[in-house]
PDB file of C-alpha atoms in Angstrom:
ATOM      1  CA  UNK A   1      89.959  68.071 198.198  1.00 58.00           C
ATOM      2  CA  UNK A   2      86.722  65.003 198.738  1.00 64.00           C
ATOM      3  CA  UNK A   3      88.754  62.475 200.958  1.00 69.00           C
ATOM      4  CA  UNK A   4      86.578  59.739 199.510  1.00 78.00           C
ATOM      5  CA  UNK A   5      88.871  59.432 196.148  1.00 87.00           C
ATOM      6  CA  UNK A   6      91.766  57.395 196.391  1.00 93.00           C
ATOM      7  CA  UNK A   7      94.755  58.686 197.356  1.00 96.00           C
ATOM      8  CA  UNK A   8      96.249  57.632 193.448  1.00 97.00           C
ATOM      9  CA  UNK A   9      94.973  56.663 190.229  1.00 97.00           C
ATOM     10  CA  UNK A  10      96.580  54.863 187.093  1.00 97.00           C
ATOM     11  CA  UNK A  11      94.242  53.781 184.018  1.00 97.00           C
ATOM     12  CA  UNK A  12      96.004  52.710 180.757  1.00 96.00           C
ATOM     13  CA  UNK A  13      98.818  54.231 181.941  1.00 97.00           C
ATOM     14  CA  UNK A  14     101.625  53.617 179.760  1.00 97.00           C
ATOM     15  CA  UNK A  15     105.303  55.354 179.143  1.00 96.00           C
ATOM     16  CA  UNK A  16     107.078  54.799 175.915  1.00 94.00           C
ATOM     17  CA  UNK A  17     110.736  55.989 175.062  1.00 89.00           C
ATOM     18  CA  UNK A  18     110.802  55.817 171.025  1.00 85.00           C
ATOM     19  CA  UNK A  19     109.674  52.193 170.289  1.00 83.00           C
ATOM     20  CA  UNK A  20     110.815  50.561 173.110  1.00 85.00           C
ATOM     21  CA  UNK A  21     108.331  51.330 176.120  1.00 90.00           C
ATOM     22  CA  UNK A  22     109.286  51.460 179.592  1.00 94.00           C
ATOM     23  CA  UNK A  23     105.350  50.773 181.409  1.00 96.00           C
ATOM     24  CA  UNK A  24     102.367  49.315 179.141  1.00 96.00           C
ATOM     25  CA  UNK A  25      99.009  49.715 180.635  1.00 96.00           C
ATOM     26  CA  UNK A  26      98.803  50.413 184.401  1.00 96.00           C
ATOM     27  CA  UNK A  27      95.798  50.232 186.231  1.00 96.00           C
ATOM     28  CA  UNK A  28      96.267  50.500 189.734  1.00 95.00           C
ATOM     29  CA  UNK A  29      94.828  52.684 192.954  1.00 95.00           C
ATOM     30  CA  UNK A  30      96.231  53.195 195.962  1.00 96.00           C
ATOM     31  CA  UNK A  31      93.652  53.803 199.151  1.00 94.00           C
ATOM     32  CA  UNK A  32      94.763  56.468 201.576  1.00 93.00           C
ATOM     33  CA  UNK A  33      96.395  55.273 204.768  1.00 92.00           C
ATOM     34  CA  UNK A  34      97.400  52.639 202.912  1.00 94.00           C
ATOM     35  CA  UNK A  35     102.241  51.895 202.547  1.00 94.00           C
ATOM     36  CA  UNK A  36     102.093  50.170 199.250  1.00 97.00           C
ATOM     37  CA  UNK A  37     105.457  48.234 198.397  1.00 96.00           C
ATOM     38  CA  UNK A  38     106.577  49.136 194.082  1.00 97.00           C
ATOM     39  CA  UNK A  39     108.539  46.147 193.727  1.00 95.00           C
ATOM     40  CA  UNK A  40     110.527  44.899 191.000  1.00 91.00           C
ATOM     41  CA  UNK A  41     114.118  44.164 189.669  1.00 87.00           C
ATOM     42  CA  UNK A  42     115.994  46.805 187.903  1.00 86.00           C
ATOM     43  CA  UNK A  43     114.609  48.056 184.977  1.00 87.00           C
ATOM     44  CA  UNK A  44     111.539  46.791 185.342  1.00 92.00           C
ATOM     45  CA  UNK A  45     109.637  50.333 185.793  1.00 94.00           C
ATOM     46  CA  UNK A  46     109.214  51.704 189.015  1.00 94.00           C
ATOM     47  CA  UNK A  47     111.725  54.863 188.442  1.00 94.00           C
ATOM     48  CA  UNK A  48     109.949  55.693 185.504  1.00 96.00           C
ATOM     49  CA  UNK A  49     105.609  55.466 187.019  1.00 96.00           C
ATOM     50  CA  UNK A  50     106.915  57.720 190.402  1.00 95.00           C
ATOM     51  CA  UNK A  51     108.233  60.457 187.893  1.00 95.00           C
ATOM     52  CA  UNK A  52     105.064  60.182 185.943  1.00 96.00           C
ATOM     53  CA  UNK A  53     103.566  60.027 189.280  1.00 96.00           C
ATOM     54  CA  UNK A  54     105.232  63.029 190.638  1.00 94.00           C
ATOM     55  CA  UNK A  55     104.643  65.380 187.475  1.00 93.00           C
ATOM     56  CA  UNK A  56     108.473  64.931 186.372  1.00 93.00           C
ATOM     57  CA  UNK A  57     107.816  63.183 183.315  1.00 94.00           C
ATOM     58  CA  UNK A  58     104.497  63.093 180.342  1.00 94.00           C
ATOM     59  CA  UNK A  59     102.927  60.042 179.647  1.00 95.00           C
ATOM     60  CA  UNK A  60     102.878  58.682 176.505  1.00 96.00           C
ATOM     61  CA  UNK A  61      99.215  57.680 176.686  1.00 95.00           C
ATOM     62  CA  UNK A  62      97.155  56.827 180.168  1.00 96.00           C
ATOM     63  CA  UNK A  63      95.364  58.845 182.547  1.00 96.00           C
ATOM     64  CA  UNK A  64      96.679  59.321 185.997  1.00 97.00           C
ATOM     65  CA  UNK A  65      94.937  61.350 189.053  1.00 96.00           C
ATOM     66  CA  UNK A  66      96.194  62.271 192.726  1.00 96.00           C
ATOM     67  CA  UNK A  67      93.350  63.036 194.726  1.00 95.00           C
ATOM     68  CA  UNK A  68      90.864  63.955 192.349  1.00 94.00           C
ATOM     69  CA  UNK A  69      94.083  65.796 190.645  1.00 94.00           C
ATOM     70  CA  UNK A  70      95.707  65.339 187.178  1.00 92.00           C
ATOM     71  CA  UNK A  71      99.765  66.082 187.139  1.00 90.00           C
ATOM     72  CA  UNK A  72     100.244  69.707 187.432  1.00 90.00           C
ATOM     73  CA  UNK A  73     100.809  72.128 190.295  1.00 90.00           C
ATOM     74  CA  UNK A  74      98.079  71.089 192.655  1.00 92.00           C
ATOM     75  CA  UNK A  75      98.790  67.720 193.020  1.00 93.00           C
ATOM     76  CA  UNK A  76     102.627  69.058 193.187  1.00 91.00           C
ATOM     77  CA  UNK A  77     101.506  71.051 195.776  1.00 93.00           C
ATOM     78  CA  UNK A  78     100.064  67.660 198.032  1.00 94.00           C
ATOM     79  CA  UNK A  79     102.784  64.727 196.714  1.00 96.00           C
ATOM     80  CA  UNK A  80     106.376  64.599 198.673  1.00 95.00           C
ATOM     81  CA  UNK A  81     109.162  63.170 196.334  1.00 95.00           C
ATOM     82  CA  UNK A  82     112.571  61.638 197.130  1.00 94.00           C
ATOM     83  CA  UNK A  83     114.566  60.308 194.263  1.00 92.00           C
ATOM     84  CA  UNK A  84     116.598  58.075 193.400  1.00 84.00           C
ATOM     85  CA  UNK A  85     119.254  59.586 193.300  1.00 82.00           C
ATOM     86  CA  UNK A  86     121.016  62.502 195.773  1.00 81.00           C
ATOM     87  CA  UNK A  87     119.854  66.613 194.403  1.00 84.00           C
ATOM     88  CA  UNK A  88     121.424  69.220 196.266  1.00 89.00           C
ATOM     89  CA  UNK A  89     124.592  70.726 195.841  1.00 92.00           C
ATOM     90  CA  UNK A  90     127.471  69.939 197.376  1.00 93.00           C
ATOM     91  CA  UNK A  91     127.896  73.422 198.482  1.00 94.00           C
ATOM     92  CA  UNK A  92     124.558  73.730 200.680  1.00 95.00           C
ATOM     93  CA  UNK A  93     124.262  73.749 203.855  1.00 96.00           C
ATOM     94  CA  UNK A  94     122.099  70.950 205.538  1.00 96.00           C
ATOM     95  CA  UNK A  95     119.888  74.606 207.239  1.00 96.00           C
ATOM     96  CA  UNK A  96     120.063  76.000 204.067  1.00 96.00           C
ATOM     97  CA  UNK A  97     117.924  73.259 202.215  1.00 96.00           C
ATOM     98  CA  UNK A  98     115.767  73.497 205.527  1.00 97.00           C
ATOM     99  CA  UNK A  99     115.253  77.539 204.598  1.00 96.00           C
ATOM    100  CA  UNK A 100     114.807  75.849 200.882  1.00 94.00           C
ATOM    101  CA  UNK A 101     112.078  73.564 201.659  1.00 96.00           C
ATOM    102  CA  UNK A 102     110.076  75.655 204.044  1.00 96.00           C
ATOM    103  CA  UNK A 103     110.149  78.800 200.997  1.00 95.00           C
ATOM    104  CA  UNK A 104     109.143  76.126 198.792  1.00 92.00           C
ATOM    105  CA  UNK A 105     106.707  73.625 200.461  1.00 94.00           C
ATOM    106  CA  UNK A 106     103.393  75.423 202.197  1.00 93.00           C
ATOM    107  CA  UNK A 107     103.176  71.713 204.097  1.00 94.00           C
ATOM    108  CA  UNK A 108     106.816  71.370 205.147  1.00 96.00           C
ATOM    109  CA  UNK A 109     107.188  71.015 209.379  1.00 95.00           C
ATOM    110  CA  UNK A 110     111.111  72.483 209.813  1.00 95.00           C
ATOM    111  CA  UNK A 111     110.138  71.513 213.622  1.00 95.00           C
ATOM    112  CA  UNK A 112     110.498  68.127 212.848  1.00 92.00           C
ATOM    113  CA  UNK A 113     113.178  68.330 209.902  1.00 94.00           C
ATOM    114  CA  UNK A 114     114.914  69.496 212.572  1.00 94.00           C
ATOM    115  CA  UNK A 115     114.267  66.583 216.017  1.00 91.00           C
ATOM    116  CA  UNK A 116     114.528  63.934 213.193  1.00 88.00           C
ATOM    117  CA  UNK A 117     118.134  65.304 212.213  1.00 90.00           C
ATOM    118  CA  UNK A 118     119.322  65.542 215.750  1.00 89.00           C
ATOM    119  CA  UNK A 119     118.206  62.335 216.166  1.00 83.00           C
ATOM    120  CA  UNK A 120     120.149  61.620 213.938  1.00 80.00           C
ATOM    121  CA  UNK A 121     123.034  63.662 214.826  1.00 83.00           C
ATOM    122  CA  UNK A 122     123.730  65.663 211.573  1.00 88.00           C
ATOM    123  CA  UNK A 123     124.644  69.172 212.176  1.00 90.00           C
ATOM    124  CA  UNK A 124     123.283  71.908 209.964  1.00 93.00           C
ATOM    125  CA  UNK A 125     125.883  73.833 209.620  1.00 94.00           C
ATOM    126  CA  UNK A 126     127.368  71.010 207.531  1.00 91.00           C
ATOM    127  CA  UNK A 127     127.690  71.399 203.843  1.00 94.00           C
ATOM    128  CA  UNK A 128     126.545  68.299 202.022  1.00 93.00           C
ATOM    129  CA  UNK A 129     129.735  67.588 200.782  1.00 93.00           C
ATOM    130  CA  UNK A 130     130.769  67.399 204.062  1.00 92.00           C
ATOM    131  CA  UNK A 131     128.358  63.977 204.995  1.00 90.00           C
ATOM    132  CA  UNK A 132     128.579  60.397 203.568  1.00 86.00           C
ATOM    133  CA  UNK A 133     126.189  58.698 200.872  1.00 82.00           C
ATOM    134  CA  UNK A 134     124.175  57.139 203.434  1.00 80.00           C
ATOM    135  CA  UNK A 135     123.725  60.345 205.818  1.00 86.00           C
ATOM    136  CA  UNK A 136     123.106  62.353 202.347  1.00 88.00           C
ATOM    137  CA  UNK A 137     120.131  60.090 201.521  1.00 85.00           C
ATOM    138  CA  UNK A 138     119.181  60.635 204.937  1.00 86.00           C
ATOM    139  CA  UNK A 139     118.714  64.444 205.141  1.00 92.00           C
ATOM    140  CA  UNK A 140     116.954  64.181 201.873  1.00 91.00           C
ATOM    141  CA  UNK A 141     114.052  61.777 203.465  1.00 90.00           C
ATOM    142  CA  UNK A 142     113.813  63.858 206.927  1.00 92.00           C
ATOM    143  CA  UNK A 143     113.634  66.681 203.921  1.00 95.00           C
ATOM    144  CA  UNK A 144     110.202  64.664 202.486  1.00 94.00           C
ATOM    145  CA  UNK A 145     109.014  63.374 205.688  1.00 92.00           C
ATOM    146  CA  UNK A 146     108.680  67.098 207.162  1.00 94.00           C
ATOM    147  CA  UNK A 147     106.180  67.578 204.952  1.00 94.00           C
ATOM    148  CA  UNK A 148     102.857  67.101 205.858  1.00 94.00           C
ATOM    149  CA  UNK A 149     101.881  65.832 202.020  1.00 94.00           C
ATOM    150  CA  UNK A 150      99.085  63.608 200.771  1.00 95.00           C
ATOM    151  CA  UNK A 151     101.585  60.608 199.021  1.00 96.00           C
ATOM    152  CA  UNK A 152     104.571  60.078 199.290  1.00 96.00           C
ATOM    153  CA  UNK A 153     107.092  58.302 196.808  1.00 96.00           C
ATOM    154  CA  UNK A 154     110.333  57.083 197.861  1.00 94.00           C
ATOM    155  CA  UNK A 155     112.876  55.507 195.114  1.00 93.00           C
ATOM    156  CA  UNK A 156     114.909  53.351 196.556  1.00 88.00           C
ATOM    157  CA  UNK A 157     115.119  55.359 199.891  1.00 86.00           C
ATOM    158  CA  UNK A 158     117.387  52.248 201.646  1.00 79.00           C
ATOM    159  CA  UNK A 159     119.199  50.738 198.540  1.00 74.00           C
ATOM    160  CA  UNK A 160     122.254  53.663 200.024  1.00 68.00           C
ATOM    161  CA  UNK A 161     122.535  52.858 203.439  1.00 71.00           C
ATOM    162  CA  UNK A 162     123.998  50.338 205.193  1.00 73.00           C
ATOM    163  CA  UNK A 163     121.658  47.321 207.075  1.00 76.00           C
ATOM    164  CA  UNK A 164     122.078  48.966 210.448  1.00 74.00           C
ATOM    165  CA  UNK A 165     120.027  52.101 209.170  1.00 75.00           C
ATOM    166  CA  UNK A 166     117.847  50.390 207.211  1.00 80.00           C
ATOM    167  CA  UNK A 167     115.315  50.612 210.568  1.00 80.00           C
ATOM    168  CA  UNK A 168     115.568  53.642 211.612  1.00 78.00           C
ATOM    169  CA  UNK A 169     114.850  54.932 208.456  1.00 80.00           C
ATOM    170  CA  UNK A 170     111.666  52.794 207.915  1.00 84.00           C
ATOM    171  CA  UNK A 171     110.661  54.039 211.296  1.00 82.00           C
ATOM    172  CA  UNK A 172     111.517  57.563 209.688  1.00 79.00           C
ATOM    173  CA  UNK A 173     108.658  56.556 207.415  1.00 81.00           C
ATOM    174  CA  UNK A 174     106.255  54.566 210.057  1.00 81.00           C
ATOM    175  CA  UNK A 175     105.929  57.371 212.068  1.00 78.00           C
ATOM    176  CA  UNK A 176     106.282  60.116 210.445  1.00 76.00           C
ATOM    177  CA  UNK A 177     103.232  60.044 207.243  1.00 76.00           C
ATOM    178  CA  UNK A 178      99.964  61.412 208.648  1.00 78.00           C
ATOM    179  CA  UNK A 179      97.586  58.406 208.516  1.00 77.00           C
ATOM    180  CA  UNK A 180      95.415  60.203 206.263  1.00 85.00           C
ATOM    181  CA  UNK A 181      98.066  59.858 203.460  1.00 92.00           C
ATOM    182  CA  UNK A 182      99.471  57.066 201.216  1.00 95.00           C
ATOM    183  CA  UNK A 183     103.410  55.598 201.279  1.00 95.00           C
ATOM    184  CA  UNK A 184     104.942  54.179 197.834  1.00 96.00           C
ATOM    185  CA  UNK A 185     108.400  52.302 198.514  1.00 95.00           C
ATOM    186  CA  UNK A 186     109.791  51.549 195.422  1.00 94.00           C
ATOM    187  CA  UNK A 187     112.131  49.231 195.994  1.00 88.00           C
ATOM    188  CA  UNK A 188     114.201  45.850 195.252  1.00 84.00           C
ATOM    189  CA  UNK A 189     114.944  44.497 198.827  1.00 85.00           C
ATOM    190  CA  UNK A 190     111.593  43.167 199.617  1.00 91.00           C
ATOM    191  CA  UNK A 191     112.521  41.646 202.635  1.00 90.00           C
ATOM    192  CA  UNK A 192     113.620  44.720 204.539  1.00 88.00           C
ATOM    193  CA  UNK A 193     110.626  46.193 203.736  1.00 91.00           C
ATOM    194  CA  UNK A 194     107.593  43.724 203.848  1.00 93.00           C
ATOM    195  CA  UNK A 195     107.061  44.042 207.527  1.00 91.00           C
ATOM    196  CA  UNK A 196     106.105  47.705 207.047  1.00 91.00           C
ATOM    197  CA  UNK A 197     103.995  46.956 204.128  1.00 95.00           C
ATOM    198  CA  UNK A 198     100.156  46.937 203.319  1.00 95.00           C
ATOM    199  CA  UNK A 199      99.769  46.289 200.037  1.00 97.00           C
ATOM    200  CA  UNK A 200     102.094  45.355 196.986  1.00 97.00           C
ATOM    201  CA  UNK A 201     102.726  45.964 193.474  1.00 97.00           C
ATOM    202  CA  UNK A 202     105.061  43.647 191.572  1.00 96.00           C
ATOM    203  CA  UNK A 203     105.821  45.544 188.393  1.00 95.00           C
ATOM    204  CA  UNK A 204     107.974  43.590 185.675  1.00 93.00           C
ATOM    205  CA  UNK A 205     109.368  44.881 182.188  1.00 93.00           C
ATOM    206  CA  UNK A 206     106.742  48.002 182.612  1.00 95.00           C
ATOM    207  CA  UNK A 207     103.530  45.528 183.289  1.00 96.00           C
ATOM    208  CA  UNK A 208     101.811  45.092 186.550  1.00 96.00           C
ATOM    209  CA  UNK A 209     101.560  41.268 187.115  1.00 94.00           C
ATOM    210  CA  UNK A 210      99.852  41.555 191.253  1.00 94.00           C
ATOM    211  CA  UNK A 211      98.358  44.078 193.018  1.00 95.00           C
ATOM    212  CA  UNK A 212      97.530  42.673 196.109  1.00 96.00           C
ATOM    213  CA  UNK A 213      97.527  42.754 200.165  1.00 97.00           C
ATOM    214  CA  UNK A 214     101.320  41.473 201.845  1.00 97.00           C
ATOM    215  CA  UNK A 215      98.621  38.815 203.687  1.00 96.00           C
ATOM    216  CA  UNK A 216      98.318  37.556 200.009  1.00 96.00           C
ATOM    217  CA  UNK A 217     101.861  36.109 200.841  1.00 96.00           C
ATOM    218  CA  UNK A 218     100.444  33.284 203.624  1.00 95.00           C
ATOM    219  CA  UNK A 219      97.497  32.860 202.418  1.00 96.00           C
ATOM    220  CA  UNK A 220      98.569  31.229 198.985  1.00 95.00           C
ATOM    221  CA  UNK A 221     101.307  29.190 200.890  1.00 96.00           C
ATOM    222  CA  UNK A 222     104.019  31.880 200.810  1.00 96.00           C
ATOM    223  CA  UNK A 223     106.710  31.966 203.767  1.00 96.00           C
ATOM    224  CA  UNK A 224     107.078  35.718 202.949  1.00 96.00           C
ATOM    225  CA  UNK A 225     106.246  38.513 200.648  1.00 96.00           C
ATOM    226  CA  UNK A 226     110.351  38.019 199.985  1.00 95.00           C
ATOM    227  CA  UNK A 227     109.429  34.159 199.344  1.00 96.00           C
ATOM    228  CA  UNK A 228     106.842  34.896 197.039  1.00 96.00           C
ATOM    229  CA  UNK A 229     108.876  37.415 195.197  1.00 95.00           C
ATOM    230  CA  UNK A 230     112.473  35.267 194.737  1.00 94.00           C
ATOM    231  CA  UNK A 231     109.327  32.828 193.478  1.00 93.00           C
ATOM    232  CA  UNK A 232     107.631  34.912 190.586  1.00 91.00           C
ATOM    233  CA  UNK A 233     111.390  36.867 190.024  1.00 88.00           C
ATOM    234  CA  UNK A 234     113.416  34.343 189.724  1.00 82.00           C
ATOM    235  CA  UNK A 235     115.373  34.662 186.656  1.00 59.00           C
TER     236      UNK A 235
END
């Protein structure tokens, strides 16, 4: 794999559902070793972009490159995707979820997953149906972050958990991704994530309005990235 290539490159990426465009001419690059916030209000196209990058949707036009690869079996082997919704079956025990990921992904680190689950106080004998919504989301995050991927796609990883758990989840993210990999975190909770971000992308109505380092906010005279976000996306 050519390490000089960006982890992610989108060129003229457009996705339409009938006559309605969900994304329009998205152009962006994510280099290695960066944590990027994909930021925008609900309905701005964040989840659509995540699904396109992960290969779950096909673009209407434009190109996606992941470490130089077009989305497909090879790219999926190096992308670790956390969807917004819980996808594990209610009857599945946590131990079975570990088995599933170990069988499916060659880069899954079971020991790391077990360590994170232990620190969360989640027993592997419990079925998903016995867990709270927030704990289910934590289990899914553990599964995703225990892979040795090149690109981690996290769609609203803190949206469904209580504020007290958000710092733990963000600490889990930044302490478990590998420094030659990159992370994209999709969220509208900017104040909660900005301290872990290197860069940000503002997405509105399917259009990328700004890509910049987080330091841009201070350089432009804003108190924080959240302050910039609130002013640019004010209703």
